[in-house]
PDB file of C-alpha atoms in Angstrom:
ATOM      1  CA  UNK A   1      65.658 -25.749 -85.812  1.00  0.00           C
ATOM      2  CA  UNK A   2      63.778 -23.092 -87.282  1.00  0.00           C
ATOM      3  CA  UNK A   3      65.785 -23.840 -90.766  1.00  0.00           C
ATOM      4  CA  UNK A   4      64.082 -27.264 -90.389  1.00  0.00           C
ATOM      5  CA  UNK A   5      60.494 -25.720 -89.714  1.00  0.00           C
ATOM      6  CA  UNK A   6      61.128 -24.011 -93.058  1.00  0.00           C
ATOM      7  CA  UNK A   7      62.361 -26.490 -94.985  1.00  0.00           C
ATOM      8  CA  UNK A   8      59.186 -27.396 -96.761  1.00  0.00           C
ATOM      9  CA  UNK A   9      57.162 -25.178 -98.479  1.00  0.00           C
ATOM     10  CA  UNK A  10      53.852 -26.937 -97.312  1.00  0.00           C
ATOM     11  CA  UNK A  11      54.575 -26.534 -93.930  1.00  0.00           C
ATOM     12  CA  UNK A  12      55.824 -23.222 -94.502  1.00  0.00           C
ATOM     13  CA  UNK A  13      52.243 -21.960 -96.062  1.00  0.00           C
ATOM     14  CA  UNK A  14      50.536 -23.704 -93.053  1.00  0.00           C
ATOM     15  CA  UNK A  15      52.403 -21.488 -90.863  1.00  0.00           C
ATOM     16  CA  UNK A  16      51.963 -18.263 -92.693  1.00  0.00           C
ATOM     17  CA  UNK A  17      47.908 -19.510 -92.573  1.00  0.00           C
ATOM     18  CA  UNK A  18      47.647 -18.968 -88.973  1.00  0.00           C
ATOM     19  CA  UNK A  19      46.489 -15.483 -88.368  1.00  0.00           C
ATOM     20  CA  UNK A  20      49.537 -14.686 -85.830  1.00  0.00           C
ATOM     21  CA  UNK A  21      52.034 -14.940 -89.076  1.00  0.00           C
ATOM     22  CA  UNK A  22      49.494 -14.084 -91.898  1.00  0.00           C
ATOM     23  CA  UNK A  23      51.079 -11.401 -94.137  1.00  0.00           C
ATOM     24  CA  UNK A  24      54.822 -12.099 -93.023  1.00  0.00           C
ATOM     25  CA  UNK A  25      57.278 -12.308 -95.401  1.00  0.00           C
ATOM     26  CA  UNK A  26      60.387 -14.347 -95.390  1.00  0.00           C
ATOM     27  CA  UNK A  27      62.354 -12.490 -92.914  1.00  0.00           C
ATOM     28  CA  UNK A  28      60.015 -11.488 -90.853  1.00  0.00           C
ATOM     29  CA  UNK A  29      58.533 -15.123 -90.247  1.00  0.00           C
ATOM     30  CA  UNK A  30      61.856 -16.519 -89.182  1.00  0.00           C
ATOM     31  CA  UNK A  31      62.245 -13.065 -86.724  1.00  0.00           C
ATOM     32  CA  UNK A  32      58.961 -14.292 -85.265  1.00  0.00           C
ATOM     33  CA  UNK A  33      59.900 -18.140 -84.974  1.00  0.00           C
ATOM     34  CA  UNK A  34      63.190 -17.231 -83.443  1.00  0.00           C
ATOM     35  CA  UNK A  35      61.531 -14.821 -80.652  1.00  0.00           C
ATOM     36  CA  UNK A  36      58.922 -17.328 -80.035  1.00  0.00           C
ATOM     37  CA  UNK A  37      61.575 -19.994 -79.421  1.00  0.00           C
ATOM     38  CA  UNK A  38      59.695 -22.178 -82.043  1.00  0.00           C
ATOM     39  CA  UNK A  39      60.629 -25.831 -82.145  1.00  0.00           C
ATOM     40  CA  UNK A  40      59.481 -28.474 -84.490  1.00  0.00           C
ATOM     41  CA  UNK A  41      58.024 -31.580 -82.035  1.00  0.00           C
ATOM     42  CA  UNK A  42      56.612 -35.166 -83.238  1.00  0.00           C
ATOM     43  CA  UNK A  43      54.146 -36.832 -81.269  1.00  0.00           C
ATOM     44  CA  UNK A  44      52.811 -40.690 -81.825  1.00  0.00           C
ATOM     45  CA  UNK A  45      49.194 -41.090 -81.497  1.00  0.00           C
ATOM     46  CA  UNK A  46      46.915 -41.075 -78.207  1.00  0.00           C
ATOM     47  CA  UNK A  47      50.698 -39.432 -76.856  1.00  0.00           C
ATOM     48  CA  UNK A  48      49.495 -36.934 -74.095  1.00  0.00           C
ATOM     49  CA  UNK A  49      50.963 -33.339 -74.703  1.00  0.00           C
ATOM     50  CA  UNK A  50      50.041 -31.660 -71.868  1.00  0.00           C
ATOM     51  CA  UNK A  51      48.979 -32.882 -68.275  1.00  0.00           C
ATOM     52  CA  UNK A  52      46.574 -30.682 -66.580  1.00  0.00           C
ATOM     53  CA  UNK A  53      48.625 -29.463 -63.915  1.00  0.00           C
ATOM     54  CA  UNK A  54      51.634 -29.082 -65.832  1.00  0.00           C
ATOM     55  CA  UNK A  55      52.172 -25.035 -66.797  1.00  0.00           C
ATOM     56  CA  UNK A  56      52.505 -24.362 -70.294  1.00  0.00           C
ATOM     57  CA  UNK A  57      55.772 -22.716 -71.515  1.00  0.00           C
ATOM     58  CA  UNK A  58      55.087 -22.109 -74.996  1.00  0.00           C
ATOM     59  CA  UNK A  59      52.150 -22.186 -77.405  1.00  0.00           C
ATOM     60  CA  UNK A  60      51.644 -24.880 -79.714  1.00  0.00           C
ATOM     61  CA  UNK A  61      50.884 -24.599 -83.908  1.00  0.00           C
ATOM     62  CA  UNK A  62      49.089 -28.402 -85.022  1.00  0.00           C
ATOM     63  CA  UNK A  63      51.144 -28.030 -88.751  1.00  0.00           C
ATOM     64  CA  UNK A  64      49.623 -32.007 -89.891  1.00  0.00           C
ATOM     65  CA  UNK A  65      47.286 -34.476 -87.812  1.00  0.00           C
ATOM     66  CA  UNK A  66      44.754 -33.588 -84.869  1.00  0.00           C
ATOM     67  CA  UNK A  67      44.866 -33.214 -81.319  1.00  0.00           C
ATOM     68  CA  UNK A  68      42.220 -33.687 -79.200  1.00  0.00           C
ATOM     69  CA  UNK A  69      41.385 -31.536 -75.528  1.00  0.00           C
ATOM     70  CA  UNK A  70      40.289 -32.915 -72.576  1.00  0.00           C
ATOM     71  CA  UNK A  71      38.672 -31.315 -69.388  1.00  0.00           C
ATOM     72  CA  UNK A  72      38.020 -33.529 -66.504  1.00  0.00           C
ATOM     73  CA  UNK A  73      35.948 -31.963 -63.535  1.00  0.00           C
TER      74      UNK A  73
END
């Protein structure tokens, strides 16, 4: 899966653009995409990600598109 994260250069420099990977190389980007248990996801518009109550159990990285956050009190 990470491979397939990789596969595209575009995506790729999007990653490395996030300050948490800025200045990896190669090697050292996969490392971190391995330990972080990164998986590539697709989600269809107005698609909720997260429910409010629902614990997160991994960050998230937006590589193309927008999401949108919601608080309801």
């Amino acid at each position: 899966m990470i491979s397939e994260l990789l596969k595209s250069l575009e995506k790729k420099n999007i990653i490395l653009s996030c300050p948490l990977f800025k200045g990896l190389d190669d090697g050292e980007l996969t490392d971190a995409l391995i330990f972080f248990d990164a998986v590539p996801k697709k989600f269809k518009k107005g698609e909720f990600l997260q429910s409010v109550l629902t614990p997160f159990e991994r960050f998230g990285l937006v590589i193309s598109g927008s999401i949108q956050v919601c608080c309801d009190d």
